[in-house]
Structures are given as structure tokens and as C-alpha cells.
CSV table of C-alpha atoms (C1' of nucleotides) in Angstrom, one decimal:
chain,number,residue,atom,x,y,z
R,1,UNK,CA,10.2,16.9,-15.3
R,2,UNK,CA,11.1,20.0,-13.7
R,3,UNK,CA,15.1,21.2,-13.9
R,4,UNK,CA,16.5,19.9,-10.6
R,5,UNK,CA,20.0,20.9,-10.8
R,6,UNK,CA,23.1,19.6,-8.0
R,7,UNK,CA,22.7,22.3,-5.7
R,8,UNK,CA,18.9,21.4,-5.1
R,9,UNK,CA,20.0,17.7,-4.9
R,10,UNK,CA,21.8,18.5,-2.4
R,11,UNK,CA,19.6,20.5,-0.5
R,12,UNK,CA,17.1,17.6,-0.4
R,13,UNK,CA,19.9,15.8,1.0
R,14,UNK,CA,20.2,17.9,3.8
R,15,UNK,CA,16.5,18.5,4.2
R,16,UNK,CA,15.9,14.9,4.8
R,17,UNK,CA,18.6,14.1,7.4
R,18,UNK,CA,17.4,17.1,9.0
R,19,UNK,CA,14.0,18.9,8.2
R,20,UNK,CA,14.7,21.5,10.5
R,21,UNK,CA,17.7,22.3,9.4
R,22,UNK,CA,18.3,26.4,9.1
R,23,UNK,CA,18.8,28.2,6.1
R,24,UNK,CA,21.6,29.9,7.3
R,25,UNK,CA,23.4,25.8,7.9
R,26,UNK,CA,22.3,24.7,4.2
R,27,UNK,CA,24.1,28.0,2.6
R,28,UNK,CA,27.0,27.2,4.4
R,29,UNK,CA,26.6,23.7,2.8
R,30,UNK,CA,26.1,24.5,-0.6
R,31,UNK,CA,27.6,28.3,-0.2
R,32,UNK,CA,25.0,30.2,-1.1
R,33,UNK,CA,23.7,33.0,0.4
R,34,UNK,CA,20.6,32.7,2.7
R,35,UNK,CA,18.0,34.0,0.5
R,36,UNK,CA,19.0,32.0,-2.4
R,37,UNK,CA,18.5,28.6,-0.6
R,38,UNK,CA,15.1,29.9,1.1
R,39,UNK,CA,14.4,30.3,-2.9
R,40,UNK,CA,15.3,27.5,-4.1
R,41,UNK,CA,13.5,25.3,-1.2
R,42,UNK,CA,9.9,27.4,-1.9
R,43,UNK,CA,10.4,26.9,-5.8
R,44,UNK,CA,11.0,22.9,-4.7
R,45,UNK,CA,7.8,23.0,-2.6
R,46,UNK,CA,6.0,25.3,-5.7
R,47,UNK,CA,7.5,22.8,-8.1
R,48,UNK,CA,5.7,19.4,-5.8
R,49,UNK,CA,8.9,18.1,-5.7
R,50,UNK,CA,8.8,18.7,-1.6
R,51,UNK,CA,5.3,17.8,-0.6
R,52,UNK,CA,5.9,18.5,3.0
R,53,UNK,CA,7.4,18.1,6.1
R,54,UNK,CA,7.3,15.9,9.0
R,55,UNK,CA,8.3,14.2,12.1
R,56,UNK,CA,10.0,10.8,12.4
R,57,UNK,CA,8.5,8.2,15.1
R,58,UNK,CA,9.6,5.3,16.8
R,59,UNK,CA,6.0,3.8,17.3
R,60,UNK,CA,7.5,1.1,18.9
R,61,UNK,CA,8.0,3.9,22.0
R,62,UNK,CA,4.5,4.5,21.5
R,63,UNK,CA,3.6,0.5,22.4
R,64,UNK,CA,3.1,-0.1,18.9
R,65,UNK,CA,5.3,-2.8,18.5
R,66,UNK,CA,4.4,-5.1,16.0
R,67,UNK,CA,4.8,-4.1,12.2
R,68,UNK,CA,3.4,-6.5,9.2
R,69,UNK,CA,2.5,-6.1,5.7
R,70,UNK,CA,-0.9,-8.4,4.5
R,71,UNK,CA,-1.2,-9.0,1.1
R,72,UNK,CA,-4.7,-9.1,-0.2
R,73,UNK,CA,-6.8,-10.6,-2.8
R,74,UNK,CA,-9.9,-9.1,-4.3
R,75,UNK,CA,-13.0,-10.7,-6.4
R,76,UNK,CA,-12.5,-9.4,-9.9
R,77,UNK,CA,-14.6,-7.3,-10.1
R,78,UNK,CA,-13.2,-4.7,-6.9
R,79,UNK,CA,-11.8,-1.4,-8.0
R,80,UNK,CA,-8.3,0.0,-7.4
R,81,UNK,CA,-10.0,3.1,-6.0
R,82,UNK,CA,-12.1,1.3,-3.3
R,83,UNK,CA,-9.4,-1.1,-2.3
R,84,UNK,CA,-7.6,2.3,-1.3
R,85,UNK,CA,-10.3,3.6,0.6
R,86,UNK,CA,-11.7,0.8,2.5
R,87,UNK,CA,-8.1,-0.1,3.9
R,88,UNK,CA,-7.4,3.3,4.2
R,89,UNK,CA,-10.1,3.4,6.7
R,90,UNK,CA,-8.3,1.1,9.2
R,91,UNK,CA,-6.5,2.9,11.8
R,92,UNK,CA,-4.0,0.2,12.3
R,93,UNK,CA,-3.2,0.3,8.2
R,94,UNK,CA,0.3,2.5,7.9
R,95,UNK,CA,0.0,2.4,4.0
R,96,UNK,CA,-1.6,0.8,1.4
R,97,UNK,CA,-0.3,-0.5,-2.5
R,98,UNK,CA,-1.9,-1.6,-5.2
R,99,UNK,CA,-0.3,-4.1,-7.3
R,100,UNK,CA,-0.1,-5.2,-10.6
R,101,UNK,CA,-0.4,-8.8,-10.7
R,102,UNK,CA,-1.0,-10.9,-7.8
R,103,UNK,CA,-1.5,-10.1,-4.8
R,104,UNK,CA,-3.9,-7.1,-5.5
R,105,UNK,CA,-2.2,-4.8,-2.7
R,106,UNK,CA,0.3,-4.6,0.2
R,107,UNK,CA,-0.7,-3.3,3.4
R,108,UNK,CA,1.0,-2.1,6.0
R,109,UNK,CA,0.3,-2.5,9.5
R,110,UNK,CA,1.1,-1.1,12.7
R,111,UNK,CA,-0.5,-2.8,15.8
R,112,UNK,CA,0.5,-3.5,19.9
R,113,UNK,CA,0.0,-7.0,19.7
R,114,UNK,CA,-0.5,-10.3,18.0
R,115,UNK,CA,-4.4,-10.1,19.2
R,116,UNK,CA,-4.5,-6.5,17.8
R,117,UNK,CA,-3.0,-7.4,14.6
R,118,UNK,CA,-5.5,-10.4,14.5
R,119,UNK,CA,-8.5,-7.2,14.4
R,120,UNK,CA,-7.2,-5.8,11.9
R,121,UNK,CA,-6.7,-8.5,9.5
R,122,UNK,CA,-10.3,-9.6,10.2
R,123,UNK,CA,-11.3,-5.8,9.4
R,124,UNK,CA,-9.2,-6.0,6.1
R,125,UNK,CA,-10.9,-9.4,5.2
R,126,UNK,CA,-14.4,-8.0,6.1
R,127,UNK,CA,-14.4,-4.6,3.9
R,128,UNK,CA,-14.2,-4.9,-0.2
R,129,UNK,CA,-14.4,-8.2,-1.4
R,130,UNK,CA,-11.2,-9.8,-0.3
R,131,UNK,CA,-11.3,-13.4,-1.2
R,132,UNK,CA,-7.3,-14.1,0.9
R,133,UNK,CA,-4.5,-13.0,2.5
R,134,UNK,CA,-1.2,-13.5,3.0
R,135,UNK,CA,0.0,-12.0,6.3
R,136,UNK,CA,3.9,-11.2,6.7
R,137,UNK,CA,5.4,-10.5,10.1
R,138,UNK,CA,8.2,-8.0,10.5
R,139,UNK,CA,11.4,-8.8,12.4
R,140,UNK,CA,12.9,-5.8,11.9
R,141,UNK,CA,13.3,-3.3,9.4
R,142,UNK,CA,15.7,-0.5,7.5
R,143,UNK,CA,15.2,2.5,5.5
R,144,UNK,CA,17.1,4.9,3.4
R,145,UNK,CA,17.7,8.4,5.3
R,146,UNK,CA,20.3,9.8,3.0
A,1,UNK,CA,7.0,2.7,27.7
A,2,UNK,CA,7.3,6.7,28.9
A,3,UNK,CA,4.2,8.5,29.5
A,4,UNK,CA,2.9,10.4,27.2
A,5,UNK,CA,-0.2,11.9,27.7
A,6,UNK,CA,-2.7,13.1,25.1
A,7,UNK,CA,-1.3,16.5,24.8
A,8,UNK,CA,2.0,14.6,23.7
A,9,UNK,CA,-0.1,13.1,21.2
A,10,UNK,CA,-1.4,16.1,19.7
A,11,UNK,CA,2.1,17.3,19.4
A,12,UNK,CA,2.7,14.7,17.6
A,13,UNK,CA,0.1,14.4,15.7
A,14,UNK,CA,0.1,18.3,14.7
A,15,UNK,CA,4.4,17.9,13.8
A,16,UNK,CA,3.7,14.8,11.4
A,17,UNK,CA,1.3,17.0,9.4
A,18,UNK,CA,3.6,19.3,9.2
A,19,UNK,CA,7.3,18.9,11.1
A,20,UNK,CA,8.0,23.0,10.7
A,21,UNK,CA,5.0,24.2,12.2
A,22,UNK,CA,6.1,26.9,14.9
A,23,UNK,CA,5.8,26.4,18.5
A,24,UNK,CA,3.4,29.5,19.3
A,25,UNK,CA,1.4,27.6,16.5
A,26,UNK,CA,1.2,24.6,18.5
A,27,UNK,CA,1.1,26.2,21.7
A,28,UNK,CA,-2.2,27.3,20.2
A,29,UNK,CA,-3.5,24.3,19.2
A,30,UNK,CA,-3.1,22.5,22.0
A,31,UNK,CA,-4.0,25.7,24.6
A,32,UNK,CA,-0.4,25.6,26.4
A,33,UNK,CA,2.6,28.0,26.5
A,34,UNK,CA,5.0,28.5,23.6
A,35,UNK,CA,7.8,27.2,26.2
A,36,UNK,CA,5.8,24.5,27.5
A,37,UNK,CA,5.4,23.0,24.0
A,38,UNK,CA,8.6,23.4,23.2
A,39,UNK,CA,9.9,21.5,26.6
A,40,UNK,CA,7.3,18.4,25.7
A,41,UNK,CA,8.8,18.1,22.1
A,42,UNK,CA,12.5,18.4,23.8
A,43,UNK,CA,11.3,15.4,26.0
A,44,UNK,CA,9.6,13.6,23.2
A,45,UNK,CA,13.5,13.8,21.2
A,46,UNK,CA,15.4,12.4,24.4
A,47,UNK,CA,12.9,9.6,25.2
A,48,UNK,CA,13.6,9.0,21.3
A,49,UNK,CA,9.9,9.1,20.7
A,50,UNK,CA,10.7,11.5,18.2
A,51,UNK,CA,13.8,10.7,16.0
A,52,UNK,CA,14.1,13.1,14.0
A,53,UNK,CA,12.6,15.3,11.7
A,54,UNK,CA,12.6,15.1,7.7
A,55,UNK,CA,11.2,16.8,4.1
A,56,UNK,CA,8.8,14.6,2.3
A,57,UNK,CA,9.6,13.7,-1.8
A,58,UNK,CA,8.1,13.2,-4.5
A,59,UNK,CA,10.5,10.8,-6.0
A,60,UNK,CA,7.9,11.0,-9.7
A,61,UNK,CA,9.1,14.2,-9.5
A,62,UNK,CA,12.8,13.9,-9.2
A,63,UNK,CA,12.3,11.0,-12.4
A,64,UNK,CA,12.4,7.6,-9.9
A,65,UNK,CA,8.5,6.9,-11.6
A,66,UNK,CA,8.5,3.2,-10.3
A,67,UNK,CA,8.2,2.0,-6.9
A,68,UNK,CA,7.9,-2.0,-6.2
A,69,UNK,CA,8.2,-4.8,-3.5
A,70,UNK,CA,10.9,-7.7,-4.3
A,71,UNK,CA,10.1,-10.7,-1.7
A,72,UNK,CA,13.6,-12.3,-1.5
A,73,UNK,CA,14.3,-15.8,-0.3
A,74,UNK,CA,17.7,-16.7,1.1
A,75,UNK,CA,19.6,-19.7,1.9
A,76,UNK,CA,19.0,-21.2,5.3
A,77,UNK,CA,22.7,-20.2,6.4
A,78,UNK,CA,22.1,-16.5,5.4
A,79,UNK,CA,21.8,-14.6,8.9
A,80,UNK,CA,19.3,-11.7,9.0
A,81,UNK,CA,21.6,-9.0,9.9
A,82,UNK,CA,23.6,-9.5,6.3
A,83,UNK,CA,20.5,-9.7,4.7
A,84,UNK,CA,19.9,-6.1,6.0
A,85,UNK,CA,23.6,-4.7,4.7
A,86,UNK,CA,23.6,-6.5,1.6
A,87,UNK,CA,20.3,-5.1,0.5
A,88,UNK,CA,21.0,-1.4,1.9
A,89,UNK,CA,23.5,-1.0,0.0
A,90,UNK,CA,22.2,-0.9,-3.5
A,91,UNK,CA,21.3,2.8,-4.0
A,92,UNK,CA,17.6,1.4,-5.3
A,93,UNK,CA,16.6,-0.2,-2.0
A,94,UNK,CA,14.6,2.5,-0.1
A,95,UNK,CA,13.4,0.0,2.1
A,96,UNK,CA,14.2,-3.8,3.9
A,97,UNK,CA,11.7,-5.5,6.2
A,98,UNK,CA,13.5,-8.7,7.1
A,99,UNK,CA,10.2,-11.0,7.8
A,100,UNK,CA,9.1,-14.1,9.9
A,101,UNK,CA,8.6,-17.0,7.8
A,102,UNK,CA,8.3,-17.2,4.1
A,103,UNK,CA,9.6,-14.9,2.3
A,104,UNK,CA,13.0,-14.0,4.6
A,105,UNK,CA,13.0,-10.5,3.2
A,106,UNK,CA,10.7,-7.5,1.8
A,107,UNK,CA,12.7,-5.0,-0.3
A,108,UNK,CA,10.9,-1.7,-1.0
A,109,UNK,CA,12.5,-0.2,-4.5
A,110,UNK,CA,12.5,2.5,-6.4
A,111,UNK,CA,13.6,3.1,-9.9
A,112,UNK,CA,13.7,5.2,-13.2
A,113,UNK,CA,12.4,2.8,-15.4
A,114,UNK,CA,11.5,-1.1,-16.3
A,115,UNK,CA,15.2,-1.4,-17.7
A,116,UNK,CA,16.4,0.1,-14.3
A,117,UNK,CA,14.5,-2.1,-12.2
A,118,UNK,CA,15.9,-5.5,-14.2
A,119,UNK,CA,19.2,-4.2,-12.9
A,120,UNK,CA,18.1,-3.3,-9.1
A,121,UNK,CA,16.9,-6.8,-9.0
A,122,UNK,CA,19.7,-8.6,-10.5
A,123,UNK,CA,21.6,-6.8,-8.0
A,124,UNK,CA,19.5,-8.4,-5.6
A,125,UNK,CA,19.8,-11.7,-6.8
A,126,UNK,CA,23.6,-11.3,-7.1
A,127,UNK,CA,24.2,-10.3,-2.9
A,128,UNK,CA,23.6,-13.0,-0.3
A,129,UNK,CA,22.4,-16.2,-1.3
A,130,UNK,CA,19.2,-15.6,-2.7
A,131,UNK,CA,17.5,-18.5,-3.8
A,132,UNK,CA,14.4,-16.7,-5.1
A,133,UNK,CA,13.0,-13.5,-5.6
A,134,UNK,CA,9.1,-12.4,-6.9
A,135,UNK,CA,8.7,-8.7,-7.7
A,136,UNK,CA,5.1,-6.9,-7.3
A,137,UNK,CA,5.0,-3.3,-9.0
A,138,UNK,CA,3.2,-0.7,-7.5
A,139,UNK,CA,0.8,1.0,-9.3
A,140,UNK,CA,-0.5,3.7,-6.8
A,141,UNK,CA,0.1,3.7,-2.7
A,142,UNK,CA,-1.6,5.9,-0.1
A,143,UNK,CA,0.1,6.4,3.1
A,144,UNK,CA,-1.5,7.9,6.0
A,145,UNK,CA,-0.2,11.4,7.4
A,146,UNK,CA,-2.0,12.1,9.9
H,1,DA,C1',19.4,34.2,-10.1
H,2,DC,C1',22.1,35.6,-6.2
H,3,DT,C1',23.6,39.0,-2.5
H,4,DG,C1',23.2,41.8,1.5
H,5,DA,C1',20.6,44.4,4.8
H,6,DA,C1',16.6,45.5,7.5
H,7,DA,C1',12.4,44.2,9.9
H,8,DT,C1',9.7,40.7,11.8
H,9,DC,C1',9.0,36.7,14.0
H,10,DG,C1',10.1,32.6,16.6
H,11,DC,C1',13.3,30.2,19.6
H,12,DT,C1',15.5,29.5,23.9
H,13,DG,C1',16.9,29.7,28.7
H,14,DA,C1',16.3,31.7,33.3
H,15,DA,C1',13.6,33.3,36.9
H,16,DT,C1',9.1,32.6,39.0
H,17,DT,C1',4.8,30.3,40.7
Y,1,DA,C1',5.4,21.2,35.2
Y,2,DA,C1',3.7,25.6,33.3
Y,3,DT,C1',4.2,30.8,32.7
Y,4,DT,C1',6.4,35.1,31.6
Y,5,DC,C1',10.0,37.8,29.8
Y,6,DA,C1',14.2,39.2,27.7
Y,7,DG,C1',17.9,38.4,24.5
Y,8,DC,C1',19.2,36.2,20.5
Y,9,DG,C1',19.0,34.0,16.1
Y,10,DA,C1',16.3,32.7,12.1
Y,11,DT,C1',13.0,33.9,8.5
Y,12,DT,C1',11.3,36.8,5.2
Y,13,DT,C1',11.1,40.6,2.1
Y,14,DC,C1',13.2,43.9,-0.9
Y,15,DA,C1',16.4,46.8,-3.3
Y,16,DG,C1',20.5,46.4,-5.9
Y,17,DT,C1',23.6,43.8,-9.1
DNA sequence: ACTGAAATCGCTGAATT
DNA sequence: AATTCAGCGATTTCAGT
């Protein structure tokens, strides 16, 4: 583990409440100069620590309105790797998590409607060897942006 | 639901691979003017399409090496909206999905270690009136980017 | 490691079609 | 709604400390 110290902390911080935040607004922040926080964020990205950058979406705006998470089962003999990459494949499958235990993974789905969302479970269940599911509908939803 | 046409799309699609990519990149991509691009992702922002833009973590980095789902069950009185603020507020949750049916709640965690998680959860237990919980680690997740 | 300055490059708004 | 252009601000590099 790399030597994050409180000044990069905090310019994670910043980054994620605002990715496009300027360099010039983050010294001000953590008063540095400008140079030294354009350093410090390419040594993050050199270090993996920031993988990337990206826009956030309201799919819902999009039509997309219905979010769930499936929880699958696979024969015994499936591999983690496959499971991956046969849901992966899925266009309405947001992200996929393999489990320890029981289920074998948690996917999560983003689909305009209940008929939609009906597809892509049936997809799920056809690729691999899925042998059930548990399907859990989301009402609504929050997530850390600090 | 605003139109957005396919260019919009490709806006999109080209900002979640990478939410700092310049407009005269863009412009290129998509074969319109620096200023035009830069008008459809204004638009995109006020229809709140967009919502914002943020860096991407690697929380294994940072020393948060665990990531898992707690399914929580509350009592019947519990109303969704304190299940929500209950849950947030334990610096752990990165995630609540309140759900339709059984369980009432999916809680997306991430933690140092196995010790840290016990606490996270009995901190879960502890808020509300939780009348259950199940815990499924994650051993590796894939989420899609594009 | 950080600072400050210089050059480059991209952003932004106004005028125009 | 898109284009062009001009002014301004941000990014990036480098020499100095």
C-alpha cells in the first residue's frame, strides 16, 4: 500500500464531488500551488489509486427506469471467470459480483420495464449453468458521493 | 423523457469512458463543432441527464480490501425513508437499495478487514429495527464502463 | 517536493448563417 | 441548432529553491 498522505485524501474528496474540478480550485483547497496538485493527482493515477474518470447519469432520464439486482445460482461445477463473462455480456447487466457462499453472484440490472427486465432475467438464466434466481426489485436507492 | 438523439448518446457514452476528455476531442469523435459539443453537454447538465461528474477509486488501493452486500430486514413499522438515513450514515455504507419485497434493504459495504466488517454490520443491526440481516462477500465484481 | 513563470491548449460566449 | 472567431482561463512543462 502506496503512501496516501491527508493532502491526497483530500484531493480525492474533491475529485469525486467534482471530477472536473480545476487545479487552480483544489490548490486553493488544500493550498498548494498548481503544479504540486497536478503532481500529486498524476502520481495518484500512476499509483492505480485513480483509475479514471467519468460522468454521472440519471438513466432514469434516459427511460431506464427500473433498477434490480438477481441473485444467481450456478451448477458446481461453473467457474467464477465465466460467470463474469457470460453476464457481462448482457447489455441490461450494470455490474456483476461474485460471492462467497450462497447466492453465487449479484447482478445488477438496469432495464425500461417490467417486460424488459423479464428478458433479461431469461437471458441470465439461459447462459452458464444457472440452476435459480432470486430477483430483487429496487425502490429507490442512495450512494456515498463524499 | 427529453430528446436525446444519438449524437447525445455518443457524448455520453465517450464522457463515461473518460469524464475529462476535451471537447475538440469529442467534437472529433462525433464530427460536430468544439462549441456545438460543448452546448449538447450543457443541455445534457440542465435536463439533469448528466449529474455530475466524478474520479473513479480504487478503494484496494486506499486499504478498504473488502467489499460485501448485507440484505437487511426491518420491522413492519420501519418506513423506507429512515431506512435510507439510518444506513447512510455509517461511514462503511457506500451503497442502500431499499427493495420491493423480501429483503426491505440492500446495503453495499466496504471495509478494511473481516474484524472491520463485524463492526459495520453490528452497526447495522443496532439502527432501525432490524430483525435480520445475511451478509454475502464479494470476491471480485466487474462493472461495465462503457 | 513545492513554487512560480511561460507557453500551449482548451473553454466560453457572441456574432453569424 | 451549428459554425467561426476572439478573448480568457486552465493545463503543462521547466528552471529554481
Amino acid at each position: 500500500m502506496p503512501d496516501i498522505d491527508a493532502t491526497d485524501h483530500a484531493l480525492l474528496r474533491l475529485l469525486r464531488s467534482d471530477g472536473r474540478r480545476t487545479y487552480s480550485d483544489m490548490a486553493g483547497e488544500v493550498g498548494l500551488s498548481v503544479a504540486a496538485v497536478k503532481r500529486r493527482v498524476d502520481r495518484l493515477q500512476e499509483l492505480g489509486v485513480i483509475t479514471g474518470f467519468t460522468v454521472q447519469v440519471d438513466h432514469a432520464k434516459l427511460g431506464w427506469t427500473i433498477e434490480a439486482f438477481t441473485e444467481l445460482r450456478y451448477a458446481g461445477t461453473t467457474r467464477v471467470a465465466d460467470i463474469v463473462q457470460s453476464a457481462s455480456a448482457i447489455p441490461e447487466v450494470h455490474a456483476v459480483f461474485t460471492i462467497a457462499g450462497d447466492p453465487d453472484a449479484l447482478i445488477q440490472l438496469r432495464v425500461r420495464d417490467l417486460d424488459h427486465l423479464q428478458q433479461a432475467i431469461d437471458q441470465l438464466r439461459r447462459t452458464g449453468n444457472v440452476v435459480g434466481t432470486k430477483t430483487l426489485m429496487v425502490l429507490g436507492s442512495w450512494t456515498r458521493e463524499s
